[in-house]
Amino acid sequence: MRLQGKTVIVTGAARGVGRACALAFAREGADLALLDVCGDIDGVPYPLGTTSQLAHTAGLCREQGAAVLTAEADIRDRDALRAAVDGTVERFGRVDVLLNNAGIAAPSGRPAHEVTEDEWQVMIDINLTGAWRMTSVVAPLMLAQRSGSVINVASTAGLVGYRNFAGYAASKHGLIGLTKATALDYAPLKVRVNALCPGSIRDDGGAEGRMLSEIARSLGLPVAGHEETFVQSQPMNALIEPEDVAGAALWLASDESRQVTGSVLTVDGGFTAR
Ligand SMILES: NC(=O)c1ccc[n+]([C@@H]2O[C@H](COP(=O)([O-])OP(=O)(O)OC[C@H]3O[C@@H](n4cnc5c(N)ncnc54)[C@H](O)[C@@H]3O)[C@@H](O)[C@H]2O)c1
């Protein structure tokens, strides 16, 4: 019960990494506020999480004994985020951990000069500005209580470039910069900020994630059999599972990492070690 008595907010919790992390936090005794847009977004060329997927995540967490609040909110909408955080404080009294996980992989798949203004904006607004926006709503609470852990889910694309993914790579490199700068802003008041950089994560059936198949589609790869293509670039010959990311997030959320801030933790099977 490493998170007993702690309240955790997870963005992008309807499916995928967000669901796996929420479940791991629930198993360790956390109370949860689960947030997702639960609907499609103009300019994002694939379906995002749904209301029923968010309810399913919540149900799985409740089965572990967690108290769970859900909120449908777009990470681009400050008023909706504030309402969700206010609701969390009303219900649980505090916020100890924020997992900034909501993100999109596309529009992508073209060289940088062919990306339109709208495509660039939507990517940066969700993947980078969304994490800043959510942090700016939650951080004052953490600073007032002089404790807290913010975990930003970046990517190996925050450390190296990927062809035809300039917007995504820029957003995730920016998220690492945001992580380091806010870690220094908040360190004197014992609020920690760290980044996780997962490699290619399997679209696990149980978690219902679908980002890797969308990356394959953006790259023009056949979606059937895309896993094998990604495995070939993995030093450990395996894709990352959502639970691998959840294990690292759990450590960063817990007091076991109390001296860790401003760090960038890869969960990539050695991909960026080369
Ligand atoms: N899947 C991978 O291979 C991979 C690799 C590295 C990093 N990541 C990162 O992990 C995080 C989770 O990815 P995933 O694989 O679970 O993807 P996913 O598409 O399966 O899940 C993302 C969730 O975020 C939600 N979301 C998207 N935009 C939102 C918005 N504007 N407001 C609120 N919620 C929003 C979606 O509805 C969805 O439920 C992302 O930040 C992603 O960039 C994924």
PDB file of C-alpha atoms and ligand atoms in Angstrom:
ATOM      1  CA  MET A   1       0.000   0.000   0.000  1.00  0.00           C
ATOM      2  CA  ARG A   2       2.595   2.524  -1.151  1.00  0.00           C
ATOM      3  CA  LEU A   3       0.014   5.224  -1.917  1.00  0.00           C
ATOM      4  CA  GLN A   4      -2.304   4.730   1.052  1.00  0.00           C
ATOM      5  CA  GLY A   5      -3.982   8.031   1.961  1.00  0.00           C
ATOM      6  CA  LYS A   6      -2.800   9.782  -1.205  1.00  0.00           C
ATOM      7  CA  THR A   7      -5.002  11.360  -3.863  1.00  0.00           C
ATOM      8  CA  VAL A   8      -3.864  10.966  -7.461  1.00  0.00           C
ATOM      9  CA  ILE A   9      -5.123  12.735 -10.589  1.00  0.00           C
ATOM     10  CA  VAL A  10      -4.567  10.908 -13.888  1.00  0.00           C
ATOM     11  CA  THR A  11      -5.206  12.637 -17.215  1.00  0.00           C
ATOM     12  CA  GLY A  12      -5.962  10.543 -20.281  1.00  0.00           C
ATOM     13  CA  ALA A  13      -7.275   7.841 -17.964  1.00  0.00           C
ATOM     14  CA  ALA A  14      -9.885   6.271 -20.258  1.00  0.00           C
ATOM     15  CA  ARG A  15      -7.490   3.741 -21.781  1.00  0.00           C
ATOM     16  CA  GLY A  16      -3.909   2.759 -22.500  1.00  0.00           C
ATOM     17  CA  VAL A  17      -1.118   3.985 -20.223  1.00  0.00           C
ATOM     18  CA  GLY A  18      -3.552   6.123 -18.224  1.00  0.00           C
ATOM     19  CA  ARG A  19      -5.698   3.107 -17.410  1.00  0.00           C
ATOM     20  CA  ALA A  20      -2.716   0.916 -16.474  1.00  0.00           C
ATOM     21  CA  CYS A  21      -1.320   3.631 -14.183  1.00  0.00           C
ATOM     22  CA  ALA A  22      -4.704   4.298 -12.551  1.00  0.00           C
ATOM     23  CA  LEU A  23      -5.059   0.601 -11.813  1.00  0.00           C
ATOM     24  CA  ALA A  24      -1.543   0.360 -10.366  1.00  0.00           C
ATOM     25  CA  PHE A  25      -2.231   3.390  -8.152  1.00  0.00           C
ATOM     26  CA  ALA A  26      -5.555   1.893  -7.025  1.00  0.00           C
ATOM     27  CA  ARG A  27      -3.848  -1.379  -6.042  1.00  0.00           C
ATOM     28  CA  GLU A  28      -1.481   0.623  -3.819  1.00  0.00           C
ATOM     29  CA  GLY A  29      -4.290   2.321  -1.917  1.00  0.00           C
ATOM     30  CA  ALA A  30      -4.678   5.690  -3.689  1.00  0.00           C
ATOM     31  CA  ASP A  31      -7.903   7.645  -4.090  1.00  0.00           C
ATOM     32  CA  LEU A  32      -8.289   8.633  -7.707  1.00  0.00           C
ATOM     33  CA  ALA A  33      -9.578  11.433  -9.911  1.00  0.00           C
ATOM     34  CA  LEU A  34      -9.642  10.140 -13.474  1.00  0.00           C
ATOM     35  CA  LEU A  35      -9.879  12.665 -16.271  1.00  0.00           C
ATOM     36  CA  ASP A  36     -10.278  12.224 -20.018  1.00  0.00           C
ATOM     37  CA  VAL A  37     -11.662  14.202 -22.961  1.00  0.00           C
ATOM     38  CA  CYS A  38     -14.024  11.304 -23.754  1.00  0.00           C
ATOM     39  CA  GLY A  39     -14.660  12.397 -27.300  1.00  0.00           C
ATOM     40  CA  ASP A  40     -12.940  13.132 -30.567  1.00  0.00           C
ATOM     41  CA  ILE A  41     -11.023  16.332 -31.271  1.00  0.00           C
ATOM     42  CA  ASP A  42     -11.034  18.308 -34.535  1.00  0.00           C
ATOM     43  CA  GLY A  43      -7.754  17.722 -36.312  1.00  0.00           C
ATOM     44  CA  VAL A  44      -6.864  14.497 -34.467  1.00  0.00           C
ATOM     45  CA  PRO A  45      -7.320  11.824 -37.139  1.00  0.00           C
ATOM     46  CA  TYR A  46      -8.223   8.892 -34.887  1.00  0.00           C
ATOM     47  CA  PRO A  47     -10.786   8.177 -32.166  1.00  0.00           C
ATOM     48  CA  LEU A  48      -9.844   9.198 -28.643  1.00  0.00           C
ATOM     49  CA  GLY A  49     -11.066   7.686 -25.377  1.00  0.00           C
ATOM     50  CA  THR A  50     -14.788   7.381 -24.673  1.00  0.00           C
ATOM     51  CA  THR A  51     -17.143   7.858 -21.733  1.00  0.00           C
ATOM     52  CA  SER A  52     -17.630   4.099 -21.428  1.00  0.00           C
ATOM     53  CA  GLN A  53     -13.852   3.475 -21.477  1.00  0.00           C
ATOM     54  CA  LEU A  54     -13.373   6.007 -18.671  1.00  0.00           C
ATOM     55  CA  ALA A  55     -16.186   4.344 -16.706  1.00  0.00           C
ATOM     56  CA  HIS A  56     -14.496   0.982 -17.303  1.00  0.00           C
ATOM     57  CA  THR A  57     -11.179   2.277 -15.912  1.00  0.00           C
ATOM     58  CA  ALA A  58     -13.045   3.646 -12.886  1.00  0.00           C
ATOM     59  CA  GLY A  59     -14.798   0.312 -12.350  1.00  0.00           C
ATOM     60  CA  LEU A  60     -11.511  -1.628 -12.474  1.00  0.00           C
ATOM     61  CA  CYS A  61     -10.022   0.753  -9.884  1.00  0.00           C
ATOM     62  CA  ARG A  62     -13.055   0.474  -7.607  1.00  0.00           C
ATOM     63  CA  GLU A  63     -12.691  -3.324  -7.727  1.00  0.00           C
ATOM     64  CA  GLN A  64      -9.294  -2.717  -6.088  1.00  0.00           C
ATOM     65  CA  GLY A  65     -10.994  -0.783  -3.300  1.00  0.00           C
ATOM     66  CA  ALA A  66     -10.174   2.730  -4.538  1.00  0.00           C
ATOM     67  CA  ALA A  67     -12.524   5.693  -4.167  1.00  0.00           C
ATOM     68  CA  VAL A  68     -12.813   7.118  -7.672  1.00  0.00           C
ATOM     69  CA  LEU A  69     -14.051  10.358  -9.189  1.00  0.00           C
ATOM     70  CA  THR A  70     -14.278  10.766 -12.974  1.00  0.00           C
ATOM     71  CA  ALA A  71     -14.308  13.972 -14.983  1.00  0.00           C
ATOM     72  CA  GLU A  72     -14.762  14.544 -18.691  1.00  0.00           C
ATOM     73  CA  ALA A  73     -12.471  17.433 -19.502  1.00  0.00           C
ATOM     74  CA  ASP A  74     -10.309  18.522 -22.405  1.00  0.00           C
ATOM     75  CA  ILE A  75      -6.762  19.265 -21.299  1.00  0.00           C
ATOM     76  CA  ARG A  76      -7.013  22.424 -23.467  1.00  0.00           C
ATOM     77  CA  ASP A  77      -9.871  23.841 -21.390  1.00  0.00           C
ATOM     78  CA  ARG A  78      -8.597  25.580 -18.244  1.00  0.00           C
ATOM     79  CA  ASP A  79     -12.083  26.111 -16.788  1.00  0.00           C
ATOM     80  CA  ALA A  80     -12.915  22.410 -17.150  1.00  0.00           C
ATOM     81  CA  LEU A  81      -9.605  21.458 -15.528  1.00  0.00           C
ATOM     82  CA  ARG A  82     -10.202  23.837 -12.631  1.00  0.00           C
ATOM     83  CA  ALA A  83     -13.692  22.385 -12.107  1.00  0.00           C
ATOM     84  CA  ALA A  84     -12.246  18.846 -12.100  1.00  0.00           C
ATOM     85  CA  VAL A  85      -9.530  19.771  -9.607  1.00  0.00           C
ATOM     86  CA  ASP A  86     -11.997  21.668  -7.392  1.00  0.00           C
ATOM     87  CA  GLY A  87     -14.229  18.562  -7.418  1.00  0.00           C
ATOM     88  CA  THR A  88     -11.250  16.418  -6.442  1.00  0.00           C
ATOM     89  CA  VAL A  89     -10.364  18.633  -3.483  1.00  0.00           C
ATOM     90  CA  GLU A  90     -14.000  18.779  -2.390  1.00  0.00           C
ATOM     91  CA  ARG A  91     -14.183  14.983  -2.402  1.00  0.00           C
ATOM     92  CA  PHE A  92     -10.724  13.967  -1.163  1.00  0.00           C
ATOM     93  CA  GLY A  93      -9.382  17.109   0.527  1.00  0.00           C
ATOM     94  CA  ARG A  94      -5.997  17.187  -1.227  1.00  0.00           C
ATOM     95  CA  VAL A  95      -3.991  16.279  -4.328  1.00  0.00           C
ATOM     96  CA  ASP A  96      -0.706  14.421  -3.810  1.00  0.00           C
ATOM     97  CA  VAL A  97       0.143  13.177  -7.285  1.00  0.00           C
ATOM     98  CA  LEU A  98      -0.579  14.463 -10.785  1.00  0.00           C
ATOM     99  CA  LEU A  99       0.085  12.166 -13.756  1.00  0.00           C
ATOM    100  CA  ASN A 100       0.097  14.319 -16.896  1.00  0.00           C
ATOM    101  CA  ASN A 101      -0.491  11.483 -19.332  1.00  0.00           C
ATOM    102  CA  ALA A 102      -3.090  12.744 -21.857  1.00  0.00           C
ATOM    103  CA  GLY A 103      -1.497  12.983 -25.282  1.00  0.00           C
ATOM    104  CA  ILE A 104      -1.924  12.475 -29.009  1.00  0.00           C
ATOM    105  CA  ALA A 105       0.367  10.904 -31.622  1.00  0.00           C
ATOM    106  CA  ALA A 106      -1.157  12.443 -34.719  1.00  0.00           C
ATOM    107  CA  PRO A 107      -1.568  14.523 -36.908  1.00  0.00           C
ATOM    108  CA  SER A 108       1.915  13.305 -37.877  1.00  0.00           C
ATOM    109  CA  GLY A 109       3.590  11.433 -40.705  1.00  0.00           C
ATOM    110  CA  ARG A 110       4.873  14.308 -42.870  1.00  0.00           C
ATOM    111  CA  PRO A 111       8.088  16.347 -42.914  1.00  0.00           C
ATOM    112  CA  ALA A 112       7.986  19.458 -40.712  1.00  0.00           C
ATOM    113  CA  HIS A 113       7.492  21.989 -43.527  1.00  0.00           C
ATOM    114  CA  GLU A 114       4.329  20.196 -44.667  1.00  0.00           C
ATOM    115  CA  VAL A 115       2.659  20.407 -41.248  1.00  0.00           C
ATOM    116  CA  THR A 116      -0.111  23.030 -41.214  1.00  0.00           C
ATOM    117  CA  GLU A 117      -0.539  25.734 -38.545  1.00  0.00           C
ATOM    118  CA  ASP A 118      -3.637  23.962 -37.206  1.00  0.00           C
ATOM    119  CA  GLU A 119      -1.873  20.578 -37.051  1.00  0.00           C
ATOM    120  CA  TRP A 120       1.090  22.101 -35.197  1.00  0.00           C
ATOM    121  CA  GLN A 121      -1.175  23.960 -32.783  1.00  0.00           C
ATOM    122  CA  VAL A 122      -3.318  20.979 -31.782  1.00  0.00           C
ATOM    123  CA  MET A 123      -0.249  18.818 -31.094  1.00  0.00           C
ATOM    124  CA  ILE A 124       1.536  21.413 -28.957  1.00  0.00           C
ATOM    125  CA  ASP A 125      -1.649  22.522 -27.213  1.00  0.00           C
ATOM    126  CA  ILE A 126      -2.451  18.996 -26.014  1.00  0.00           C
ATOM    127  CA  ASN A 127       0.946  17.351 -25.466  1.00  0.00           C
ATOM    128  CA  LEU A 128       2.904  20.296 -24.079  1.00  0.00           C
ATOM    129  CA  THR A 129       0.622  23.162 -23.103  1.00  0.00           C
ATOM    130  CA  GLY A 130      -1.922  20.716 -21.648  1.00  0.00           C
ATOM    131  CA  ALA A 131       0.625  19.456 -19.113  1.00  0.00           C
ATOM    132  CA  TRP A 132       1.666  23.026 -18.234  1.00  0.00           C
ATOM    133  CA  ARG A 133      -1.998  24.063 -17.921  1.00  0.00           C
ATOM    134  CA  MET A 134      -2.874  21.159 -15.637  1.00  0.00           C
ATOM    135  CA  THR A 135       0.273  21.691 -13.564  1.00  0.00           C
ATOM    136  CA  SER A 136      -0.542  25.370 -13.149  1.00  0.00           C
ATOM    137  CA  VAL A 137      -3.969  24.461 -11.746  1.00  0.00           C
ATOM    138  CA  VAL A 138      -2.676  21.751  -9.377  1.00  0.00           C
ATOM    139  CA  ALA A 139       0.718  23.117  -8.272  1.00  0.00           C
ATOM    140  CA  PRO A 140      -0.637  25.860  -5.956  1.00  0.00           C
ATOM    141  CA  LEU A 141      -2.390  23.144  -3.905  1.00  0.00           C
ATOM    142  CA  MET A 142       0.770  21.052  -3.681  1.00  0.00           C
ATOM    143  CA  LEU A 143       2.926  24.054  -2.817  1.00  0.00           C
ATOM    144  CA  ALA A 144       0.517  25.069  -0.047  1.00  0.00           C
ATOM    145  CA  GLN A 145       0.701  21.573   1.488  1.00  0.00           C
ATOM    146  CA  ARG A 146       4.488  21.445   0.875  1.00  0.00           C
ATOM    147  CA  SER A 147       4.399  18.064  -0.799  1.00  0.00           C
ATOM    148  CA  GLY A 148       3.467  16.580  -4.131  1.00  0.00           C
ATOM    149  CA  SER A 149       4.681  14.612  -7.135  1.00  0.00           C
ATOM    150  CA  VAL A 150       4.006  15.625 -10.729  1.00  0.00           C
ATOM    151  CA  ILE A 151       4.823  13.002 -13.367  1.00  0.00           C
ATOM    152  CA  ASN A 152       4.899  14.039 -17.004  1.00  0.00           C
ATOM    153  CA  VAL A 153       4.521  11.223 -19.509  1.00  0.00           C
ATOM    154  CA  ALA A 154       6.896  12.258 -22.287  1.00  0.00           C
ATOM    155  CA  SER A 155       8.401   9.724 -24.720  1.00  0.00           C
ATOM    156  CA  THR A 156      11.660   8.619 -26.273  1.00  0.00           C
ATOM    157  CA  ALA A 157      10.569  11.298 -28.770  1.00  0.00           C
ATOM    158  CA  GLY A 158      11.424  13.740 -25.984  1.00  0.00           C
ATOM    159  CA  LEU A 159      15.061  12.613 -26.206  1.00  0.00           C
ATOM    160  CA  VAL A 160      15.682  11.800 -29.872  1.00  0.00           C
ATOM    161  CA  GLY A 161      14.084  12.751 -33.174  1.00  0.00           C
ATOM    162  CA  TYR A 162      11.792  10.594 -35.274  1.00  0.00           C
ATOM    163  CA  ARG A 163      11.402  11.175 -38.999  1.00  0.00           C
ATOM    164  CA  ASN A 164       8.086  12.798 -39.971  1.00  0.00           C
ATOM    165  CA  PHE A 165       7.129  13.359 -36.337  1.00  0.00           C
ATOM    166  CA  ALA A 166       8.421  16.915 -35.782  1.00  0.00           C
ATOM    167  CA  GLY A 167       5.343  18.155 -33.916  1.00  0.00           C
ATOM    168  CA  TYR A 168       5.211  15.163 -31.588  1.00  0.00           C
ATOM    169  CA  ALA A 169       8.984  15.230 -30.961  1.00  0.00           C
ATOM    170  CA  ALA A 170       8.924  18.991 -30.331  1.00  0.00           C
ATOM    171  CA  SER A 171       6.018  18.633 -27.899  1.00  0.00           C
ATOM    172  CA  LYS A 172       7.764  15.865 -25.945  1.00  0.00           C
ATOM    173  CA  HIS A 173      11.185  17.604 -25.921  1.00  0.00           C
ATOM    174  CA  GLY A 174       9.296  20.658 -24.622  1.00  0.00           C
ATOM    175  CA  LEU A 175       7.678  18.550 -21.923  1.00  0.00           C
ATOM    176  CA  ILE A 176      11.123  17.533 -20.673  1.00  0.00           C
ATOM    177  CA  GLY A 177      12.113  21.203 -20.522  1.00  0.00           C
ATOM    178  CA  LEU A 178       8.912  21.956 -18.615  1.00  0.00           C
ATOM    179  CA  THR A 179       9.741  19.103 -16.233  1.00  0.00           C
ATOM    180  CA  LYS A 180      13.224  20.395 -15.420  1.00  0.00           C
ATOM    181  CA  ALA A 181      12.172  24.035 -15.057  1.00  0.00           C
ATOM    182  CA  THR A 182       9.168  23.308 -12.830  1.00  0.00           C
ATOM    183  CA  ALA A 183      11.255  20.874 -10.759  1.00  0.00           C
ATOM    184  CA  LEU A 184      13.509  23.835  -9.899  1.00  0.00           C
ATOM    185  CA  ASP A 185      10.549  26.198  -9.361  1.00  0.00           C
ATOM    186  CA  TYR A 186       8.966  23.859  -6.830  1.00  0.00           C
ATOM    187  CA  ALA A 187      11.923  22.079  -5.183  1.00  0.00           C
ATOM    188  CA  PRO A 188      12.195  24.511  -2.240  1.00  0.00           C
ATOM    189  CA  LEU A 189       8.645  23.575  -1.222  1.00  0.00           C
ATOM    190  CA  LYS A 190       9.176  19.815  -1.666  1.00  0.00           C
ATOM    191  CA  VAL A 191       7.013  19.426  -4.736  1.00  0.00           C
ATOM    192  CA  ARG A 192       8.735  17.073  -7.183  1.00  0.00           C
ATOM    193  CA  VAL A 193       8.406  16.982 -10.971  1.00  0.00           C
ATOM    194  CA  ASN A 194       9.762  14.144 -13.110  1.00  0.00           C
ATOM    195  CA  ALA A 195       9.360  12.879 -16.664  1.00  0.00           C
ATOM    196  CA  LEU A 196       8.851   9.363 -17.944  1.00  0.00           C
ATOM    197  CA  CYS A 197      10.048   8.467 -21.421  1.00  0.00           C
ATOM    198  CA  PRO A 198       8.452   5.255 -22.630  1.00  0.00           C
ATOM    199  CA  GLY A 199       9.472   3.601 -25.865  1.00  0.00           C
ATOM    200  CA  SER A 200       7.009   1.856 -28.197  1.00  0.00           C
ATOM    201  CA  ILE A 201       4.151   0.602 -26.023  1.00  0.00           C
ATOM    202  CA  ARG A 202       2.061  -2.357 -27.116  1.00  0.00           C
ATOM    203  CA  ASP A 203      -1.600  -1.524 -27.734  1.00  0.00           C
ATOM    204  CA  ASP A 204      -2.555  -3.995 -25.034  1.00  0.00           C
ATOM    205  CA  GLY A 205      -6.089  -5.358 -25.396  1.00  0.00           C
ATOM    206  CA  GLY A 206      -6.903  -5.004 -21.702  1.00  0.00           C
ATOM    207  CA  ALA A 207      -5.878  -1.374 -21.558  1.00  0.00           C
ATOM    208  CA  GLU A 208      -7.402  -0.627 -24.999  1.00  0.00           C
ATOM    209  CA  GLY A 209      -4.546   1.729 -25.920  1.00  0.00           C
ATOM    210  CA  ARG A 210      -4.278   2.548 -29.605  1.00  0.00           C
ATOM    211  CA  MET A 211      -1.389   4.954 -30.003  1.00  0.00           C
ATOM    212  CA  LEU A 212       1.141   2.531 -31.487  1.00  0.00           C
ATOM    213  CA  SER A 213      -1.196   1.463 -34.267  1.00  0.00           C
ATOM    214  CA  GLU A 214      -1.884   5.153 -34.995  1.00  0.00           C
ATOM    215  CA  ILE A 215       1.868   5.828 -35.160  1.00  0.00           C
ATOM    216  CA  ALA A 216       2.155   2.912 -37.621  1.00  0.00           C
ATOM    217  CA  ARG A 217      -0.671   4.370 -39.699  1.00  0.00           C
ATOM    218  CA  SER A 218       0.985   7.815 -39.707  1.00  0.00           C
ATOM    219  CA  LEU A 219       4.218   6.236 -40.916  1.00  0.00           C
ATOM    220  CA  GLY A 220       2.389   4.426 -43.699  1.00  0.00           C
ATOM    221  CA  LEU A 221       3.215   1.020 -42.187  1.00  0.00           C
ATOM    222  CA  PRO A 222       0.705  -1.827 -42.459  1.00  0.00           C
ATOM    223  CA  VAL A 223      -1.273  -1.688 -39.202  1.00  0.00           C
ATOM    224  CA  ALA A 224      -1.665  -5.471 -39.158  1.00  0.00           C
ATOM    225  CA  GLY A 225       1.709  -6.778 -38.036  1.00  0.00           C
ATOM    226  CA  HIS A 226       2.976  -3.345 -36.969  1.00  0.00           C
ATOM    227  CA  GLU A 227       4.200  -4.760 -33.640  1.00  0.00           C
ATOM    228  CA  GLU A 228       6.858  -6.853 -35.381  1.00  0.00           C
ATOM    229  CA  THR A 229       8.143  -3.735 -37.186  1.00  0.00           C
ATOM    230  CA  PHE A 230       8.554  -1.842 -33.922  1.00  0.00           C
ATOM    231  CA  VAL A 231      10.084  -4.838 -32.104  1.00  0.00           C
ATOM    232  CA  GLN A 232      12.874  -4.917 -34.680  1.00  0.00           C
ATOM    233  CA  SER A 233      14.158  -1.559 -33.408  1.00  0.00           C
ATOM    234  CA  GLN A 234      14.078  -2.641 -29.737  1.00  0.00           C
ATOM    235  CA  PRO A 235      17.401  -3.763 -28.169  1.00  0.00           C
ATOM    236  CA  MET A 236      15.480  -6.090 -25.823  1.00  0.00           C
ATOM    237  CA  ASN A 237      13.397  -7.513 -28.687  1.00  0.00           C
ATOM    238  CA  ALA A 238      10.118  -6.677 -26.976  1.00  0.00           C
ATOM    239  CA  LEU A 239       7.623  -3.849 -26.908  1.00  0.00           C
ATOM    240  CA  ILE A 240       6.992  -1.945 -23.687  1.00  0.00           C
ATOM    241  CA  GLU A 241       3.801  -2.977 -21.877  1.00  0.00           C
ATOM    242  CA  PRO A 242       1.528  -0.318 -20.299  1.00  0.00           C
ATOM    243  CA  GLU A 243       2.251  -1.992 -16.932  1.00  0.00           C
ATOM    244  CA  ASP A 244       5.980  -1.302 -17.370  1.00  0.00           C
ATOM    245  CA  VAL A 245       5.217   2.405 -17.522  1.00  0.00           C
ATOM    246  CA  ALA A 246       2.812   2.074 -14.582  1.00  0.00           C
ATOM    247  CA  GLY A 247       5.556   0.498 -12.445  1.00  0.00           C
ATOM    248  CA  ALA A 248       7.858   3.451 -13.040  1.00  0.00           C
ATOM    249  CA  ALA A 249       5.025   5.943 -12.465  1.00  0.00           C
ATOM    250  CA  LEU A 250       4.197   4.222  -9.186  1.00  0.00           C
ATOM    251  CA  TRP A 251       7.760   4.652  -7.952  1.00  0.00           C
ATOM    252  CA  LEU A 252       7.803   8.335  -8.916  1.00  0.00           C
ATOM    253  CA  ALA A 253       4.419   8.803  -7.217  1.00  0.00           C
ATOM    254  CA  SER A 254       5.533   7.138  -3.992  1.00  0.00           C
ATOM    255  CA  ASP A 255       7.752   8.448  -1.202  1.00  0.00           C
ATOM    256  CA  GLU A 256      10.415   5.922  -2.241  1.00  0.00           C
ATOM    257  CA  SER A 257      11.532   8.529  -4.795  1.00  0.00           C
ATOM    258  CA  ARG A 258      11.410  11.441  -2.346  1.00  0.00           C
ATOM    259  CA  GLN A 259      14.827  12.787  -3.374  1.00  0.00           C
ATOM    260  CA  VAL A 260      14.126  12.429  -7.095  1.00  0.00           C
ATOM    261  CA  THR A 261      13.129  15.585  -8.944  1.00  0.00           C
ATOM    262  CA  GLY A 262      13.876  16.976 -12.398  1.00  0.00           C
ATOM    263  CA  SER A 263      14.779  13.489 -13.569  1.00  0.00           C
ATOM    264  CA  VAL A 264      14.017  11.887 -16.899  1.00  0.00           C
ATOM    265  CA  LEU A 265      13.396   8.164 -16.576  1.00  0.00           C
ATOM    266  CA  THR A 266      13.390   6.043 -19.721  1.00  0.00           C
ATOM    267  CA  VAL A 267      11.237   2.927 -19.934  1.00  0.00           C
ATOM    268  CA  ASP A 268      12.344   2.009 -23.418  1.00  0.00           C
ATOM    269  CA  GLY A 269      14.136  -1.353 -23.331  1.00  0.00           C
ATOM    270  CA  GLY A 270      17.420   0.364 -24.133  1.00  0.00           C
ATOM    271  CA  PHE A 271      16.211   2.175 -27.281  1.00  0.00           C
ATOM    272  CA  THR A 272      17.865   5.509 -26.412  1.00  0.00           C
ATOM    273  CA  ALA A 273      21.017   3.891 -24.967  1.00  0.00           C
ATOM    274  CA  ARG A 274      22.456   3.376 -28.449  1.00  0.00           C
TER     275      ARG A 274
HETATM  276  N1  LIG B   1       1.813   4.297 -27.020  1.00  0.00           N
HETATM  277  C1  LIG B   1       3.098   4.544 -27.143  1.00  0.00           C
HETATM  278  O1  LIG B   1       3.823   3.841 -27.859  1.00  0.00           O
HETATM  279  C2  LIG B   1       3.690   5.706 -26.374  1.00  0.00           C
HETATM  280  C3  LIG B   1       5.098   5.826 -26.337  1.00  0.00           C
HETATM  281  C4  LIG B   1       5.663   6.867 -25.630  1.00  0.00           C
HETATM  282  C5  LIG B   1       4.868   7.776 -24.972  1.00  0.00           C
HETATM  283  N2  LIG B   1       3.505   7.653 -25.013  1.00  0.00           N
HETATM  284  C6  LIG B   1       2.713   8.650 -24.310  1.00  0.00           C
HETATM  285  O2  LIG B   1       1.898   8.010 -23.359  1.00  0.00           O
HETATM  286  C7  LIG B   1       0.715   8.776 -23.132  1.00  0.00           C
HETATM  287  C8  LIG B   1      -0.501   7.859 -23.228  1.00  0.00           C
HETATM  288  O3  LIG B   1      -0.527   7.259 -24.509  1.00  0.00           O
HETATM  289  P1  LIG B   1      -1.367   5.924 -24.835  1.00  0.00           P
HETATM  290  O4  LIG B   1      -0.452   5.038 -25.583  1.00  0.00           O
HETATM  291  O5  LIG B   1      -2.058   5.443 -23.643  1.00  0.00           O
HETATM  292  O6  LIG B   1      -2.418   6.555 -25.902  1.00  0.00           O
HETATM  293  P2  LIG B   1      -3.996   6.359 -26.069  1.00  0.00           P
HETATM  294  O7  LIG B   1      -4.354   7.117 -27.293  1.00  0.00           O
HETATM  295  O8  LIG B   1      -4.360   4.921 -26.022  1.00  0.00           O
HETATM  296  O9  LIG B   1      -4.593   7.075 -24.772  1.00  0.00           O
HETATM  297  C9  LIG B   1      -4.485   8.481 -24.604  1.00  0.00           C
HETATM  298  C10 LIG B   1      -5.661   8.984 -23.777  1.00  0.00           C
HETATM  299  O10 LIG B   1      -5.516  10.432 -23.658  1.00  0.00           O
HETATM  300  C11 LIG B   1      -6.787  11.037 -23.892  1.00  0.00           C
HETATM  301  N3  LIG B   1      -6.638  12.394 -24.415  1.00  0.00           N
HETATM  302  C12 LIG B   1      -6.100  12.754 -25.615  1.00  0.00           C
HETATM  303  N4  LIG B   1      -6.219  14.082 -25.787  1.00  0.00           N
HETATM  304  C13 LIG B   1      -6.821  14.573 -24.684  1.00  0.00           C
HETATM  305  C14 LIG B   1      -7.224  15.875 -24.287  1.00  0.00           C
HETATM  306  N5  LIG B   1      -7.061  16.937 -25.092  1.00  0.00           N
HETATM  307  N6  LIG B   1      -7.802  16.035 -23.058  1.00  0.00           N
HETATM  308  C15 LIG B   1      -7.988  14.968 -22.239  1.00  0.00           C
HETATM  309  N7  LIG B   1      -7.663  13.697 -22.590  1.00  0.00           N
HETATM  310  C16 LIG B   1      -7.082  13.506 -23.799  1.00  0.00           C
HETATM  311  C17 LIG B   1      -7.457  10.128 -24.913  1.00  0.00           C
HETATM  312  O11 LIG B   1      -8.873  10.291 -24.944  1.00  0.00           O
HETATM  313  C18 LIG B   1      -7.009   8.737 -24.471  1.00  0.00           C
HETATM  314  O12 LIG B   1      -7.931   8.158 -23.568  1.00  0.00           O
HETATM  315  C19 LIG B   1       0.740   9.881 -24.174  1.00  0.00           C
HETATM  316  O13 LIG B   1       1.196  11.101 -23.595  1.00  0.00           O
HETATM  317  C20 LIG B   1       1.748   9.378 -25.186  1.00  0.00           C
HETATM  318  O14 LIG B   1       2.347  10.434 -25.932  1.00  0.00           O
HETATM  319  C21 LIG B   1       2.909   6.631 -25.697  1.00  0.00           C
END
